[in-house]
Backbone as ProteinMPNN parsed JSONL, in Angstrom:
{"seq_chain_A": "MRFVLLGEQATGKSSLLVALYGALVNRRAGELRLIRTVDEVEFLSRGLQAFGRQESLRRTEVDSHARLFVEVAHGDHIVGLDVPDRSGELLKHMLDARVW", "coords_chain_A": {"N_chain_A": [[-16.174, -12.609, 11.871], [-15.291, -15.146, 14.035], [-14.061, -16.013, 17.158], [-13.216, -18.341, 19.674], [-12.46, -18.459, 23.039], [-10.73, -20.845, 24.697], [-9.755, -22.61, 27.538], [-8.249, -23.861, 30.547], [-9.214, -23.339, 34.016], [-8.387, -20.151, 35.348], [-6.503, -19.33, 33.392], [-6.333, -16.973, 32.058], [-8.196, -16.09, 30.161], [-10.406, -14.259, 30.33], [-8.961, -12.019, 31.099], [-7.444, -11.568, 28.797], [-9.467, -10.802, 26.982], [-10.324, -8.4, 28.198], [-7.96, -6.912, 28.092], [-7.617, -6.685, 25.292], [-9.953, -5.251, 24.624], [-9.437, -2.915, 26.125], [-7.123, -1.996, 24.795], [-8.231, -1.388, 22.307], [-10.174, 0.586, 22.974], [-8.558, 2.579, 24.052], [-7.022, 3.285, 21.952], [-4.656, 1.809, 21.387], [-4.069, -0.325, 19.811], [-2.476, -0.664, 17.572], [-2.967, -0.432, 14.118], [-5.617, -1.107, 14.228], [-8.924, 0.002, 14.682], [-11.544, 0.835, 16.863], [-14.832, 0.561, 15.919], [-17.54, 0.192, 16.713], [-19.257, -0.996, 19.64], [-21.112, -3.936, 19.984], [-22.535, -5.502, 21.771], [-23.436, -5.479, 25.297], [-20.949, -4.034, 27.29], [-20.259, -3.911, 29.914], [-19.057, -5.81, 31.608], [-16.481, -5.844, 30.526], [-15.688, -3.19, 30.93], [-15.711, -3.075, 33.746], [-13.65, -4.847, 34.151], [-11.473, -3.405, 33.084], [-11.358, -1.344, 34.963], [-10.644, -2.825, 37.218], [-8.096, -3.687, 36.408], [-6.858, -1.165, 36.411], [-6.767, -0.7, 39.138], [-4.985, -2.571, 39.818], [-5.924, -5.146, 40.384], [-7.065, -8.555, 40.42], [-9.136, -10.052, 37.905], [-12.616, -10.912, 38.182], [-13.651, -14.313, 38.276], [-14.958, -16.053, 35.429], [-18.243, -17.057, 35.422], [-19.801, -20.315, 35.322], [-22.21, -20.438, 33.861], [-22.121, -18.089, 32.478], [-22.444, -15.478, 30.033], [-20.411, -13.931, 29.03], [-18.663, -11.935, 26.734], [-16.792, -10.548, 24.006], [-17.902, -8.486, 21.586], [-17.458, -6.716, 18.916], [-17.128, -4.194, 16.366], [-14.436, -3.622, 14.273], [-11.993, -1.657, 12.54], [-9.566, -1.938, 9.996], [-7.584, -0.202, 8.174], [-9.378, 0.227, 5.235], [-11.084, -1.842, 5.687], [-13.725, -3.341, 7.449], [-14.512, -5.385, 10.133], [-16.418, -7.683, 12.094], [-15.805, -8.736, 15.342], [-16.355, -11.502, 17.262], [-16.058, -12.788, 20.251], [-16.58, -15.156, 22.398], [-16.378, -15.747, 25.918], [-15.645, -18.46, 27.594], [-16.109, -20.405, 30.528], [-13.537, -22.02, 32.494], [-14.406, -24.246, 33.904], [-16.578, -25.077, 32.376], [-15.285, -25.905, 30.039], [-13.786, -28.053, 31.072], [-15.877, -29.743, 31.846], [-17.001, -30.276, 29.314], [-14.889, -31.703, 28.123], [-14.62, -33.884, 29.888], [-17.172, -35.079, 29.634], [-17.171, -35.536, 26.988], [-18.635, -34.024, 25.15], [-19.509, -31.486, 22.99]], "CA_chain_A": [[-15.098, -13.454, 12.302], [-15.633, -15.632, 15.373], [-13.022, -16.7, 17.907], [-13.658, -18.836, 20.969], [-11.356, -18.636, 23.972], [-10.841, -22.062, 25.487], [-8.62, -22.841, 28.427], [-8.629, -24.29, 31.89], [-9.459, -22.27, 34.977], [-7.306, -19.22, 35.71], [-5.463, -19.247, 32.361], [-6.266, -15.607, 31.558], [-9.106, -15.845, 29.033], [-11.108, -12.989, 30.554], [-7.947, -10.957, 31.099], [-7.112, -11.299, 27.401], [-10.564, -10.024, 26.407], [-10.289, -7.051, 28.774], [-6.784, -6.231, 27.547], [-7.918, -6.339, 23.897], [-10.93, -4.157, 24.659], [-8.729, -1.726, 26.599], [-6.252, -1.514, 23.723], [-9.077, -0.778, 21.274], [-10.791, 1.804, 23.51], [-7.522, 3.581, 24.301], [-6.279, 3.451, 20.689], [-3.329, 1.22, 21.549], [-4.1, -1.597, 19.083], [-1.852, -0.477, 16.265], [-3.831, 0.129, 13.089], [-7.017, -1.467, 14.471], [-9.739, 1.055, 15.301], [-12.854, 0.396, 17.328], [-15.929, 1.244, 15.243], [-18.657, 0.215, 17.661], [-19.503, -2.199, 20.429], [-22.405, -4.471, 19.582], [-23.201, -6.003, 22.973], [-23.133, -4.837, 26.567], [-19.529, -4.171, 27.597], [-20.055, -3.602, 31.334], [-18.076, -6.777, 32.1], [-15.159, -5.407, 30.079], [-15.389, -1.925, 31.612], [-15.342, -3.423, 35.123], [-12.321, -5.456, 34.076], [-10.482, -2.335, 32.927], [-11.246, -0.676, 36.252], [-9.873, -3.723, 38.079], [-6.708, -3.571, 35.962], [-6.363, 0.127, 36.892], [-6.518, -0.835, 40.579], [-4.046, -3.689, 39.909], [-6.628, -6.262, 40.992], [-7.407, -9.661, 39.528], [-10.512, -10.058, 37.413], [-13.498, -11.953, 38.706], [-13.732, -15.502, 37.429], [-16.143, -16.195, 34.598], [-19.143, -18.078, 35.957], [-20.055, -21.423, 34.395], [-23.325, -20.135, 32.963], [-21.971, -16.713, 32.031], [-22.448, -15.215, 28.6], [-19.455, -12.854, 28.797], [-18.002, -12.003, 25.436], [-16.443, -9.306, 23.335], [-18.481, -8.452, 20.245], [-17.221, -5.348, 18.451], [-16.708, -4.007, 14.979], [-13.165, -2.912, 14.2], [-11.542, -1.333, 11.183], [-8.14, -1.977, 9.683], [-7.605, 0.459, 6.876], [-10.735, 0.378, 4.722], [-11.836, -3.065, 5.966], [-14.418, -3.407, 8.732], [-14.917, -6.746, 10.486], [-16.979, -7.893, 13.427], [-15.138, -9.751, 16.156], [-17.245, -12.101, 18.248], [-15.188, -13.654, 21.036], [-17.194, -15.587, 23.647], [-15.473, -16.117, 27.006], [-16.218, -19.627, 28.254], [-15.442, -20.707, 31.797], [-12.682, -23.203, 32.53], [-15.209, -25.374, 34.363], [-17.372, -25.54, 31.243], [-14.383, -26.652, 29.17], [-13.491, -29.319, 31.733], [-17.085, -30.578, 31.743], [-17.125, -30.733, 27.926], [-13.881, -32.717, 27.879], [-14.964, -35.073, 30.671], [-18.379, -35.695, 29.091], [-16.941, -35.706, 25.545], [-19.761, -33.386, 24.483], [-19.196, -30.094, 22.641]], "C_chain_A": [[-15.408, -13.881, 13.734], [-14.455, -16.403, 15.957], [-13.654, -17.205, 19.191], [-12.426, -19.022, 21.834], [-11.613, -19.877, 24.807], [-9.579, -22.215, 26.316], [-9.127, -23.258, 29.78], [-8.833, -23.077, 32.78], [-8.192, -21.458, 35.205], [-6.172, -19.185, 34.686], [-5.407, -17.88, 31.697], [-7.169, -15.293, 30.388], [-9.823, -14.505, 29.175], [-10.135, -11.82, 30.529], [-7.547, -10.576, 29.672], [-8.193, -10.461, 26.738], [-10.532, -8.581, 26.897], [-9.11, -6.267, 28.212], [-7.015, -5.813, 26.094], [-8.897, -5.168, 23.831], [-10.26, -2.853, 25.101], [-7.82, -1.138, 25.533], [-7.063, -0.828, 22.629], [-9.657, 0.555, 21.75], [-9.769, 2.931, 23.653], [-6.602, 3.795, 23.102], [-4.823, 2.996, 20.804], [-3.217, -0.11, 20.804], [-3.515, -1.452, 17.685], [-2.813, 0.173, 15.287], [-5.3, -0.251, 13.253], [-7.728, -0.318, 15.174], [-11.077, 0.458, 15.698], [-13.917, 1.221, 16.624], [-17.128, 1.334, 16.174], [-18.677, -1.077, 18.45], [-20.925, -2.645, 20.112], [-23.201, -4.932, 20.804], [-22.835, -5.15, 24.177], [-21.667, -5.081, 26.922], [-19.234, -3.845, 29.065], [-19.009, -4.529, 31.947], [-16.659, -6.322, 31.751], [-14.747, -4.103, 30.756], [-14.993, -2.17, 33.062], [-13.953, -4.05, 35.163], [-11.23, -4.421, 33.915], [-10.277, -1.571, 34.224], [-10.425, -1.52, 37.227], [-8.396, -3.683, 37.701], [-6.09, -2.276, 36.484], [-6.043, 0.107, 38.374], [-5.517, -1.952, 40.872], [-4.648, -4.868, 40.671], [-6.87, -7.345, 39.948], [-8.851, -9.516, 39.073], [-11.31, -11.133, 38.124], [-13.514, -13.117, 37.74], [-15.009, -15.479, 36.614], [-16.983, -17.331, 35.155], [-19.456, -19.12, 34.889], [-21.147, -21.08, 33.398], [-23.272, -18.711, 32.416], [-22.013, -16.619, 30.506], [-21.512, -14.057, 28.278], [-18.808, -13.044, 27.425], [-17.634, -10.605, 24.981], [-17.012, -9.397, 21.933], [-18.415, -7.002, 19.772], [-16.973, -5.356, 16.945], [-15.446, -3.159, 15.002], [-12.814, -2.662, 12.737], [-10.028, -1.455, 11.122], [-8.03, -1.433, 8.272], [-9.042, 0.683, 6.448], [-11.629, -0.824, 5.024], [-12.445, -3.009, 7.355], [-14.848, -4.851, 8.959], [-15.535, -6.736, 11.88], [-16.199, -8.984, 14.121], [-16.116, -10.22, 17.217], [-16.424, -13.131, 19.012], [-15.873, -14.019, 22.348], [-16.127, -16.007, 24.653], [-16.126, -17.253, 27.777], [-15.417, -19.961, 29.508], [-14.582, -21.956, 31.668], [-13.43, -24.432, 32.982], [-16.041, -25.952, 33.224], [-16.508, -26.366, 30.284], [-14.076, -28.019, 29.778], [-14.692, -30.263, 31.626], [-17.237, -31.122, 30.318], [-16.121, -31.851, 27.636], [-14.2, -34.007, 28.622], [-16.145, -35.821, 30.076], [-18.239, -36.034, 27.604], [-18.118, -35.202, 24.732], [-19.393, -31.94, 24.224], [-20.421, -29.242, 22.819]], "O_chain_A": [[-15.755, -13.039, 14.562], [-13.923, -17.322, 15.334], [-14.543, -16.553, 19.738], [-11.461, -19.664, 21.421], [-12.599, -19.948, 25.54], [-8.472, -21.974, 25.836], [-10.289, -23.037, 30.122], [-8.649, -21.936, 32.354], [-7.085, -21.994, 35.249], [-5.009, -19.03, 35.057], [-4.536, -17.636, 30.862], [-6.932, -14.314, 29.681], [-9.841, -13.708, 28.238], [-10.45, -10.754, 29.999], [-7.336, -9.4, 29.375], [-7.887, -9.515, 26.013], [-10.692, -7.648, 26.109], [-9.246, -5.087, 27.89], [-6.648, -4.704, 25.706], [-8.693, -4.216, 23.078], [-10.499, -1.802, 24.506], [-7.749, 0.082, 25.379], [-6.639, 0.192, 22.086], [-9.634, 1.541, 21.013], [-10.081, 4.096, 23.405], [-5.54, 4.407, 23.22], [-3.896, 3.689, 20.384], [-2.362, -0.932, 21.133], [-4.008, -2.053, 16.731], [-3.407, 1.208, 15.588], [-6.146, 0.231, 12.5], [-7.212, 0.26, 16.131], [-11.666, -0.327, 14.955], [-13.91, 2.449, 16.716], [-17.669, 2.417, 16.399], [-18.184, -2.111, 17.999], [-21.83, -1.819, 19.989], [-24.419, -4.76, 20.849], [-22.03, -4.223, 24.083], [-21.196, -6.217, 26.859], [-18.096, -3.538, 29.419], [-18.165, -4.081, 32.724], [-15.75, -6.404, 32.577], [-13.583, -3.933, 31.117], [-14.053, -1.553, 33.562], [-13.178, -3.813, 36.09], [-10.172, -4.533, 34.535], [-9.153, -1.191, 34.552], [-9.604, -0.988, 37.974], [-7.534, -3.648, 38.579], [-4.948, -2.269, 36.943], [-5.145, 0.818, 38.824], [-5.233, -2.248, 42.033], [-3.983, -5.504, 41.488], [-6.878, -7.078, 38.746], [-9.68, -8.932, 39.77], [-10.764, -12.127, 38.604], [-13.403, -12.932, 36.528], [-16.027, -14.947, 37.056], [-16.487, -18.442, 35.34], [-19.383, -18.835, 33.694], [-21.027, -21.397, 32.214], [-24.283, -18.192, 31.942], [-21.661, -17.562, 29.797], [-21.778, -13.283, 27.359], [-18.46, -14.154, 27.022], [-18.117, -9.61, 25.521], [-16.644, -10.29, 21.17], [-19.222, -6.167, 20.183], [-16.654, -6.384, 16.348], [-15.389, -2.119, 15.658], [-13.276, -3.359, 11.834], [-9.316, -1.119, 12.068], [-8.345, -2.118, 7.299], [-9.838, 1.254, 7.194], [-12.804, -0.827, 4.657], [-11.766, -2.672, 8.325], [-15.468, -5.468, 8.092], [-15.215, -5.895, 12.72], [-15.959, -10.045, 13.544], [-16.643, -9.413, 17.984], [-16.128, -14.209, 18.496], [-15.766, -13.272, 23.321], [-15.093, -16.558, 24.276], [-17.067, -17.024, 28.537], [-14.195, -19.813, 29.535], [-14.854, -22.834, 30.85], [-13.149, -25.539, 32.523], [-16.193, -27.169, 33.115], [-16.947, -27.398, 29.778], [-14.102, -29.03, 29.076], [-14.527, -31.45, 31.345], [-17.565, -32.294, 30.134], [-16.461, -32.834, 26.977], [-14.071, -35.097, 28.065], [-16.137, -37.05, 30.014], [-19.081, -36.729, 27.034], [-18.552, -35.835, 23.769], [-19.0, -31.231, 25.151], [-20.375, -28.036, 22.578]]}, "name": "protein", "num_of_chains": 1, "seq": "MRFVLLGEQATGKSSLLVALYGALVNRRAGELRLIRTVDEVEFLSRGLQAFGRQESLRRTEVDSHARLFVEVAHGDHIVGLDVPDRSGELLKHMLDARVW"}
């Protein structure tokens, strides 16, 4: 399953990814269970630490490849979630240039 987070600058895309990851890691996502992380999650771990210090997350850079890619289980079903985090500047450029 693939989701793409699109939004202008400072709309909370990265914060949403960190919050979802935090809910999965801390078993606060209802019946969803984290099975495994597929990619590097350092970006998400740093985000959780920032949340713990009540600090804002760093902005996603234009050429960043930040994303959440995990396998989760709901009951007997296991799905992979692949959620790339695209920068607001990249979205603006795509809209201005009319190029996806």
